[in-house]
Amino acid sequence: MPCLPKTDPIKLAKLDPILLRAKIDVPVITSFGIISERTSLLIRAEDIDGAVGWGEVFGNFPTHGAENRKHILEDYIAILALSKSWKSPLEAFDTITAKTHVLTLQSGEPGPFAQSIAGLDIALWDLAARRVNMPLWKFLGGKCNYISTYASGLNPTGFENIVEQKITEGYNAFKIKVGFCREGDLQSLSKIRKLIGDRRLMIDVNQGWDLATARENWIAYSEHNLDWIEEPLAADSPLSEWKDLALQPGAPIAAGENLLGDEQFNNYINSQCFGFLQPDMCKWGGFSKTLPLARRSLSHGITYCPHFLAGPIGLLASAHSLAAAGGDGLLEIDANFNPIRENLVEGLPSIKNGIMTLNDASGLGIYPDPKFIKKYAVT
Ligand SMILES: [Mg+2]
């Protein structure tokens, strides 16, 4: 059975990237740097019959990089996307990826191009599902509209109020950032473990350790009863280092948000080092590549947990991807205040007992509110 459903041809009439930016009072602190504002680069795709789909492009860090992706969309991707009728979003993905290959080499920017094409792919699938009036999770072959979630992106300090608020909202799994100093990390872990009781807890090192540090820390951190340790090493560390860590007693390894392309993901999957695979569909792949990848990882016994930390379109796309793929993975939901995520759309599903339930509205099930697009738009 093909992994992706058949779609009617798509002929676009318009493709508009829309860059949103909002100020925040409390920055997001990671081991690689500080995110001191929130951006969301959206794509609005409209076909010749007036059907519309929405996508989102990675632009979290550094936030000024979002402008670059917007220009790439305007100057290169839109021209290609509008140039012909596509048999499927996958055909658009593969063709535009091939046609921009030399540009990615010339500019030294494979990431920004991949991210722009990923956002386009999400918009095309949303459009295709809306045209047949089906929710994306069902259109893409999902059997169940319930997905588990976790509250993510907790800063290493000052997280107490957010955790309490998220417990009240219905969350029962949490992920906190580590990879700073060992003593401070372990204090944070003790503190959050006390706060959340026996609820699920994960940590994200954000590529902050080398192998020696990871080996030194593995057992002490794992003793806080962790579901996973995320990106302990740089994403491009040799597989021999990942294998070494995978043999350490303690929590399993999660990673994948910083991989690009089938080859890199397949190397991870085939290595048998990872318990959880976390592709970010707004960074590479959209639905066309992420869904087959997710199903491939599940068939290898690796849990698919989408990575995402920006606006509501990408969050919902990740939710639909997880529901379509199946398995018992968790949807990453940023616990930090993000005005764009909170305000841009109505009807973002709430969380009950850690579960998000997707509705039967067509496509992603939401539309950005023009009032808030105007409020946050960077012009
Ligand atoms: Mg991460």
Tab-separated table of C-alpha atoms and ligand atoms in Angstrom:
chain	number	residue	atom	x	y	z
A	1	MET	CA	0.000	0.000	0.000
A	2	PRO	CA	1.430	3.442	-0.868
A	3	CYS	CA	2.381	5.498	2.156
A	4	LEU	CA	0.774	8.708	0.871
A	5	PRO	CA	-2.758	9.104	-0.530
A	6	LYS	CA	-3.502	10.007	-4.128
A	7	THR	CA	-4.420	13.633	-4.707
A	8	ASP	CA	-5.982	15.475	-7.618
A	9	PRO	CA	-3.485	17.668	-9.478
A	10	ILE	CA	-2.674	20.980	-7.794
A	11	LYS	CA	-2.167	24.127	-9.846
A	12	LEU	CA	-1.283	27.056	-7.639
A	13	ALA	CA	-2.301	30.614	-8.415
A	14	LYS	CA	-0.563	32.278	-5.461
A	15	LEU	CA	2.103	31.501	-2.900
A	16	ASP	CA	2.624	34.035	-0.134
A	17	PRO	CA	5.168	33.725	2.667
A	18	ILE	CA	4.068	35.698	5.747
A	19	LEU	CA	6.613	36.438	8.456
A	20	LEU	CA	5.312	37.023	11.994
A	21	ARG	CA	7.358	38.228	14.933
A	22	ALA	CA	6.389	38.845	18.561
A	23	LYS	CA	8.222	40.127	21.604
A	24	ILE	CA	8.377	37.976	24.739
A	25	ASP	CA	9.227	38.914	28.317
A	26	VAL	CA	10.938	35.647	29.254
A	27	PRO	CA	13.473	34.261	26.751
A	28	VAL	CA	13.834	30.546	25.983
A	29	ILE	CA	17.217	29.428	27.312
A	30	THR	CA	19.015	26.503	25.692
A	31	SER	CA	22.553	25.160	25.903
A	32	PHE	CA	23.231	26.509	22.380
A	33	GLY	CA	21.855	30.024	22.881
A	34	ILE	CA	18.973	32.251	23.918
A	35	ILE	CA	15.754	32.770	21.930
A	36	SER	CA	14.639	36.262	22.906
A	37	GLU	CA	11.729	36.775	20.478
A	38	ARG	CA	9.309	34.466	18.706
A	39	THR	CA	8.998	34.176	14.947
A	40	SER	CA	6.702	32.190	12.739
A	41	LEU	CA	7.125	32.046	8.966
A	42	LEU	CA	3.838	30.952	7.385
A	43	ILE	CA	3.059	30.009	3.816
A	44	ARG	CA	-0.364	30.647	2.296
A	45	ALA	CA	-0.885	28.646	-0.893
A	46	GLU	CA	-3.959	29.214	-3.073
A	47	ASP	CA	-4.871	27.125	-6.089
A	48	ILE	CA	-6.552	28.300	-9.310
A	49	ASP	CA	-9.970	27.353	-7.893
A	50	GLY	CA	-9.468	29.424	-4.743
A	51	ALA	CA	-8.734	26.536	-2.344
A	52	VAL	CA	-6.206	27.542	0.315
A	53	GLY	CA	-3.621	25.632	2.337
A	54	TRP	CA	-1.270	26.774	5.107
A	55	GLY	CA	2.264	25.719	5.958
A	56	GLU	CA	4.992	26.795	8.373
A	57	VAL	CA	8.750	27.055	7.849
A	58	PHE	CA	11.355	26.567	10.582
A	59	GLY	CA	12.741	29.892	11.743
A	60	ASN	CA	13.267	29.529	15.503
A	61	PHE	CA	16.960	30.170	15.711
A	62	PRO	CA	18.596	32.449	14.973
A	63	THR	CA	15.323	34.328	14.611
A	64	HIS	CA	16.664	36.744	11.998
A	65	GLY	CA	17.153	33.698	9.746
A	66	ALA	CA	13.394	33.702	9.124
A	67	GLU	CA	13.829	36.735	6.845
A	68	ASN	CA	16.248	34.739	4.725
A	69	ARG	CA	13.753	31.879	4.311
A	70	LYS	CA	11.078	34.403	3.335
A	71	HIS	CA	13.321	35.767	0.578
A	72	ILE	CA	14.158	32.236	-0.596
A	73	LEU	CA	10.434	31.523	-0.876
A	74	GLU	CA	9.707	34.761	-2.716
A	75	ASP	CA	12.694	34.682	-5.061
A	76	TYR	CA	13.065	30.969	-5.872
A	77	ILE	CA	10.506	28.541	-4.441
A	78	ALA	CA	7.348	30.464	-5.401
A	79	ILE	CA	8.445	30.757	-9.043
A	80	LEU	CA	8.989	26.993	-9.242
A	81	ALA	CA	5.830	26.158	-7.267
A	82	LEU	CA	3.669	28.267	-9.592
A	83	SER	CA	5.349	27.022	-12.775
A	84	LYS	CA	3.259	23.891	-13.368
A	85	SER	CA	0.472	21.644	-12.206
A	86	TRP	CA	1.618	19.077	-9.624
A	87	LYS	CA	0.339	15.503	-9.579
A	88	SER	CA	0.941	15.471	-5.830
A	89	PRO	CA	2.718	17.447	-3.101
A	90	LEU	CA	5.414	14.764	-3.213
A	91	GLU	CA	6.062	15.528	-6.888
A	92	ALA	CA	6.393	19.229	-6.015
A	93	PHE	CA	8.743	18.385	-3.130
A	94	ASP	CA	11.033	16.161	-5.208
A	95	THR	CA	11.061	18.433	-8.264
A	96	ILE	CA	11.680	21.681	-6.400
A	97	THR	CA	14.317	20.004	-4.225
A	98	ALA	CA	16.121	18.798	-7.373
A	99	LYS	CA	15.786	22.128	-9.170
A	100	THR	CA	17.238	24.094	-6.243
A	101	HIS	CA	20.074	21.660	-5.538
A	102	VAL	CA	22.746	23.727	-7.268
A	103	LEU	CA	21.498	26.852	-5.501
A	104	THR	CA	21.870	25.152	-2.118
A	105	LEU	CA	25.471	24.327	-2.986
A	106	GLN	CA	26.213	27.776	-4.371
A	107	SER	CA	24.703	29.559	-1.372
A	108	GLY	CA	25.919	27.031	1.174
A	109	GLU	CA	22.370	27.000	2.520
A	110	PRO	CA	20.844	23.552	2.162
A	111	GLY	CA	18.976	24.055	5.450
A	112	PRO	CA	17.067	27.244	4.595
A	113	PHE	CA	16.057	25.834	1.198
A	114	ALA	CA	14.976	22.523	2.763
A	115	GLN	CA	12.970	24.392	5.397
A	116	SER	CA	11.234	26.542	2.782
A	117	ILE	CA	10.308	23.480	0.702
A	118	ALA	CA	9.098	21.675	3.845
A	119	GLY	CA	6.703	24.547	4.615
A	120	LEU	CA	5.423	24.525	1.042
A	121	ASP	CA	4.789	20.775	1.279
A	122	ILE	CA	2.714	21.239	4.445
A	123	ALA	CA	0.634	23.929	2.710
A	124	LEU	CA	0.036	21.685	-0.329
A	125	TRP	CA	-1.136	18.756	1.806
A	126	ASP	CA	-3.388	21.051	3.825
A	127	LEU	CA	-4.843	22.387	0.580
A	128	ALA	CA	-5.312	18.877	-0.849
A	129	ALA	CA	-7.150	17.672	2.267
A	130	ARG	CA	-9.334	20.789	2.445
A	131	ARG	CA	-10.377	20.310	-1.189
A	132	VAL	CA	-11.824	16.881	-0.349
A	133	ASN	CA	-13.138	18.136	2.999
A	134	MET	CA	-11.180	15.685	5.109
A	135	PRO	CA	-9.065	16.259	8.203
A	136	LEU	CA	-5.409	15.766	7.345
A	137	TRP	CA	-4.821	13.026	9.904
A	138	LYS	CA	-7.550	10.943	8.266
A	139	PHE	CA	-6.637	11.910	4.682
A	140	LEU	CA	-3.086	10.698	5.374
A	141	GLY	CA	-4.312	7.316	6.584
A	142	GLY	CA	-4.568	7.854	10.328
A	143	LYS	CA	-6.870	5.573	12.282
A	144	CYS	CA	-7.140	7.517	15.504
A	145	ASN	CA	-7.458	11.226	16.289
A	146	TYR	CA	-6.079	10.991	19.860
A	147	ILE	CA	-2.436	11.822	20.444
A	148	SER	CA	-0.333	12.005	23.589
A	149	THR	CA	1.499	15.248	24.290
A	150	TYR	CA	4.143	16.737	26.523
A	151	ALA	CA	4.962	20.216	27.764
A	152	SER	CA	8.358	21.096	26.345
A	153	GLY	CA	11.057	23.750	26.313
A	154	LEU	CA	11.190	24.320	30.074
A	155	ASN	CA	14.046	26.629	31.004
A	156	PRO	CA	16.657	25.316	33.465
A	157	THR	CA	15.450	27.722	36.167
A	158	GLY	CA	12.230	29.558	36.928
A	159	PHE	CA	10.056	26.753	35.553
A	160	GLU	CA	7.978	26.132	38.689
A	161	ASN	CA	4.991	28.341	37.817
A	162	ILE	CA	4.829	27.064	34.244
A	163	VAL	CA	4.916	23.442	35.383
A	164	GLU	CA	2.135	24.029	37.903
A	165	GLN	CA	0.070	25.820	35.266
A	166	LYS	CA	0.601	23.019	32.728
A	167	ILE	CA	-0.414	20.371	35.261
A	168	THR	CA	-3.610	22.365	35.812
A	169	GLU	CA	-4.146	22.552	32.040
A	170	GLY	CA	-3.982	18.757	31.820
A	171	TYR	CA	-0.399	17.939	30.881
A	172	ASN	CA	1.193	14.854	32.398
A	173	ALA	CA	4.626	14.760	30.699
A	174	PHE	CA	7.406	17.354	30.742
A	175	LYS	CA	10.764	18.082	29.150
A	176	ILE	CA	13.365	20.366	30.664
A	177	LYS	CA	16.506	21.816	29.142
A	178	VAL	CA	19.884	20.708	30.527
A	179	GLY	CA	23.458	20.744	29.225
A	180	PHE	CA	24.559	23.767	31.287
A	181	CYS	CA	26.593	22.815	34.395
A	182	ARG	CA	26.175	19.387	35.944
A	183	GLU	CA	25.437	20.654	39.438
A	184	GLY	CA	22.760	23.098	38.220
A	185	ASP	CA	21.241	20.507	35.884
A	186	LEU	CA	20.921	17.942	38.674
A	187	GLN	CA	19.364	20.515	40.995
A	188	SER	CA	16.796	21.387	38.314
A	189	LEU	CA	16.025	17.706	37.828
A	190	SER	CA	15.487	17.130	41.552
A	191	LYS	CA	13.243	20.169	41.714
A	192	ILE	CA	11.066	19.296	38.736
A	193	ARG	CA	10.811	15.635	39.742
A	194	LYS	CA	9.457	16.754	43.114
A	195	LEU	CA	6.968	19.081	41.402
A	196	ILE	CA	5.588	16.563	38.906
A	197	GLY	CA	5.624	13.421	41.070
A	198	ASP	CA	5.586	10.295	38.923
A	199	ARG	CA	4.542	12.052	35.701
A	200	ARG	CA	6.775	11.456	32.689
A	201	LEU	CA	9.991	13.485	32.472
A	202	MET	CA	12.466	13.949	29.618
A	203	ILE	CA	15.597	16.090	29.277
A	204	ASP	CA	17.044	17.921	26.282
A	205	VAL	CA	20.800	18.495	26.144
A	206	ASN	CA	20.477	20.338	22.793
A	207	GLN	CA	23.759	18.790	21.523
A	208	GLY	CA	25.576	20.222	24.531
A	209	TRP	CA	27.871	17.341	25.568
A	210	ASP	CA	30.815	15.540	24.081
A	211	LEU	CA	31.035	11.768	24.484
A	212	ALA	CA	33.171	11.880	27.637
A	213	THR	CA	30.765	14.309	29.366
A	214	ALA	CA	27.744	12.302	28.252
A	215	ARG	CA	29.244	9.081	29.647
A	216	GLU	CA	30.081	10.815	32.902
A	217	ASN	CA	26.539	12.203	33.276
A	218	TRP	CA	24.384	9.386	31.904
A	219	ILE	CA	23.648	7.410	35.073
A	220	ALA	CA	23.345	10.401	37.431
A	221	TYR	CA	20.839	12.134	35.138
A	222	SER	CA	18.980	8.895	34.321
A	223	GLU	CA	18.420	8.293	38.033
A	224	HIS	CA	15.724	10.954	37.877
A	225	ASN	CA	13.584	8.394	36.054
A	226	LEU	CA	13.744	9.854	32.555
A	227	ASP	CA	11.809	8.654	29.523
A	228	TRP	CA	14.626	9.846	27.289
A	229	ILE	CA	17.789	11.941	27.051
A	230	GLU	CA	17.569	14.111	23.933
A	231	GLU	CA	20.451	15.134	21.687
A	232	PRO	CA	23.229	14.448	24.197
A	233	LEU	CA	25.771	14.764	21.356
A	234	ALA	CA	26.051	16.914	18.239
A	235	ALA	CA	23.706	15.518	15.598
A	236	ASP	CA	26.609	14.713	13.268
A	237	SER	CA	28.619	12.767	15.845
A	238	PRO	CA	29.947	9.460	14.491
A	239	LEU	CA	27.670	6.460	14.930
A	240	SER	CA	30.390	4.824	17.039
A	241	GLU	CA	29.780	7.515	19.696
A	242	TRP	CA	26.009	7.037	19.602
A	243	LYS	CA	26.563	3.264	19.922
A	244	ASP	CA	28.759	3.819	22.941
A	245	LEU	CA	26.069	5.896	24.635
A	246	ALA	CA	23.302	3.487	23.701
A	247	LEU	CA	25.131	0.811	25.714
A	248	GLN	CA	25.203	2.937	28.876
A	249	PRO	CA	22.747	1.820	31.531
A	250	GLY	CA	19.969	4.398	31.935
A	251	ALA	CA	17.566	6.349	29.762
A	252	PRO	CA	17.222	5.729	26.004
A	253	ILE	CA	18.395	8.302	23.455
A	254	ALA	CA	16.118	10.625	21.461
A	255	ALA	CA	17.273	12.716	18.484
A	256	GLY	CA	16.439	13.755	14.946
A	257	GLU	CA	15.472	17.451	14.917
A	258	ASN	CA	18.801	18.380	13.332
A	259	LEU	CA	18.916	15.787	10.569
A	260	LEU	CA	18.258	16.593	6.933
A	261	GLY	CA	17.390	14.037	4.281
A	262	ASP	CA	16.521	10.354	4.068
A	263	GLU	CA	20.122	9.191	4.188
A	264	GLN	CA	20.854	10.826	7.545
A	265	PHE	CA	17.604	9.547	9.049
A	266	ASN	CA	18.142	6.035	7.691
A	267	ASN	CA	21.616	5.947	9.221
A	268	TYR	CA	20.068	6.801	12.582
A	269	ILE	CA	17.246	4.277	12.187
A	270	ASN	CA	19.524	1.459	11.091
A	271	SER	CA	22.042	2.110	13.878
A	272	GLN	CA	19.620	0.799	16.542
A	273	CYS	CA	20.968	3.430	18.954
A	274	PHE	CA	17.797	5.496	19.292
A	275	GLY	CA	14.608	4.806	21.198
A	276	PHE	CA	12.855	7.905	19.841
A	277	LEU	CA	13.125	9.670	16.485
A	278	GLN	CA	12.225	13.367	16.385
A	279	PRO	CA	12.138	14.805	12.859
A	280	ASP	CA	11.003	18.434	12.569
A	281	MET	CA	8.718	18.464	9.527
A	282	CYS	CA	9.090	22.254	9.151
A	283	LYS	CA	12.885	21.866	8.922
A	284	TRP	CA	12.945	19.094	6.366
A	285	GLY	CA	10.420	16.892	4.694
A	286	GLY	CA	6.946	18.307	5.289
A	287	PHE	CA	4.376	15.501	5.251
A	288	SER	CA	5.721	13.972	2.024
A	289	LYS	CA	8.962	12.789	3.611
A	290	THR	CA	8.194	12.813	7.333
A	291	LEU	CA	5.222	10.468	7.235
A	292	PRO	CA	7.020	7.648	5.370
A	293	LEU	CA	10.011	8.243	7.659
A	294	ALA	CA	7.822	8.053	10.760
A	295	ARG	CA	6.285	4.784	9.605
A	296	ARG	CA	9.750	3.427	8.774
A	297	SER	CA	11.009	4.262	12.241
A	298	LEU	CA	7.963	2.633	13.852
A	299	SER	CA	8.582	-0.538	11.833
A	300	HIS	CA	12.091	-0.594	13.365
A	301	GLY	CA	10.692	-0.314	16.891
A	302	ILE	CA	11.629	3.373	17.238
A	303	THR	CA	8.966	5.710	18.603
A	304	TYR	CA	8.130	8.684	16.390
A	305	CYS	CA	7.890	11.936	18.392
A	306	PRO	CA	7.712	15.019	16.159
A	307	HIS	CA	9.920	17.943	17.089
A	308	PHE	CA	8.365	21.388	16.925
A	309	LEU	CA	8.667	24.677	18.816
A	310	ALA	CA	7.092	27.595	16.917
A	311	GLY	CA	3.645	28.679	15.661
A	312	PRO	CA	0.241	26.978	15.558
A	313	ILE	CA	0.344	25.870	11.910
A	314	GLY	CA	3.508	23.814	12.379
A	315	LEU	CA	2.220	22.526	15.713
A	316	LEU	CA	-1.013	21.282	14.145
A	317	ALA	CA	0.883	19.831	11.179
A	318	SER	CA	3.051	17.882	13.638
A	319	ALA	CA	-0.079	16.732	15.489
A	320	HIS	CA	-1.720	15.498	12.275
A	321	SER	CA	1.506	13.793	11.230
A	322	LEU	CA	1.693	11.934	14.553
A	323	ALA	CA	-1.983	10.932	14.384
A	324	ALA	CA	-1.519	9.750	10.789
A	325	ALA	CA	1.651	7.777	11.584
A	326	GLY	CA	0.255	6.063	14.680
A	327	GLY	CA	2.446	4.545	17.373
A	328	ASP	CA	2.660	5.726	20.957
A	329	GLY	CA	4.792	8.835	20.433
A	330	LEU	CA	4.217	12.197	22.081
A	331	LEU	CA	3.555	15.573	20.482
A	332	GLU	CA	6.001	18.261	21.600
A	333	ILE	CA	4.148	21.371	22.759
A	334	ASP	CA	6.177	24.389	23.804
A	335	ALA	CA	5.291	25.331	27.382
A	336	ASN	CA	6.788	28.806	27.066
A	337	PHE	CA	4.482	31.716	26.340
A	338	ASN	CA	4.390	32.418	22.609
A	339	PRO	CA	1.874	35.135	21.645
A	340	ILE	CA	1.762	33.925	18.035
A	341	ARG	CA	0.885	30.362	19.014
A	342	GLU	CA	-1.685	31.550	21.559
A	343	ASN	CA	-3.430	34.180	19.427
A	344	LEU	CA	-3.067	33.432	15.740
A	345	VAL	CA	-5.746	30.775	15.369
A	346	GLU	CA	-8.966	29.903	17.098
A	347	GLY	CA	-9.709	26.351	18.053
A	348	LEU	CA	-6.247	25.043	18.915
A	349	PRO	CA	-7.201	21.726	20.596
A	350	SER	CA	-6.868	21.690	24.391
A	351	ILE	CA	-5.175	18.949	26.409
A	352	LYS	CA	-7.054	16.559	28.698
A	353	ASN	CA	-5.109	14.016	30.736
A	354	GLY	CA	-2.163	14.610	28.415
A	355	ILE	CA	-4.219	13.844	25.296
A	356	MET	CA	-4.933	16.144	22.353
A	357	THR	CA	-7.981	15.249	20.283
A	358	LEU	CA	-7.998	16.401	16.663
A	359	ASN	CA	-11.366	17.314	15.217
A	360	ASP	CA	-12.927	16.417	11.887
A	361	ALA	CA	-12.604	19.879	10.302
A	362	SER	CA	-10.902	19.739	6.914
A	363	GLY	CA	-7.136	19.994	6.494
A	364	LEU	CA	-5.279	21.219	9.563
A	365	GLY	CA	-8.627	22.296	10.990
A	366	ILE	CA	-7.651	25.915	11.654
A	367	TYR	CA	-7.198	29.217	9.825
A	368	PRO	CA	-4.962	32.090	10.940
A	369	ASP	CA	-6.941	35.136	12.037
A	370	PRO	CA	-6.217	38.087	9.665
A	371	LYS	CA	-6.397	40.454	12.636
A	372	PHE	CA	-3.451	38.729	14.316
A	373	ILE	CA	-1.545	38.288	11.061
A	374	LYS	CA	-1.703	42.068	10.748
A	375	LYS	CA	-0.665	42.537	14.365
A	376	TYR	CA	2.479	40.353	14.154
A	377	ALA	CA	3.408	40.678	10.465
A	378	VAL	CA	6.912	41.893	9.635
A	379	THR	CA	6.555	44.063	6.560
B	1	MG	MG	15.354	19.211	21.263
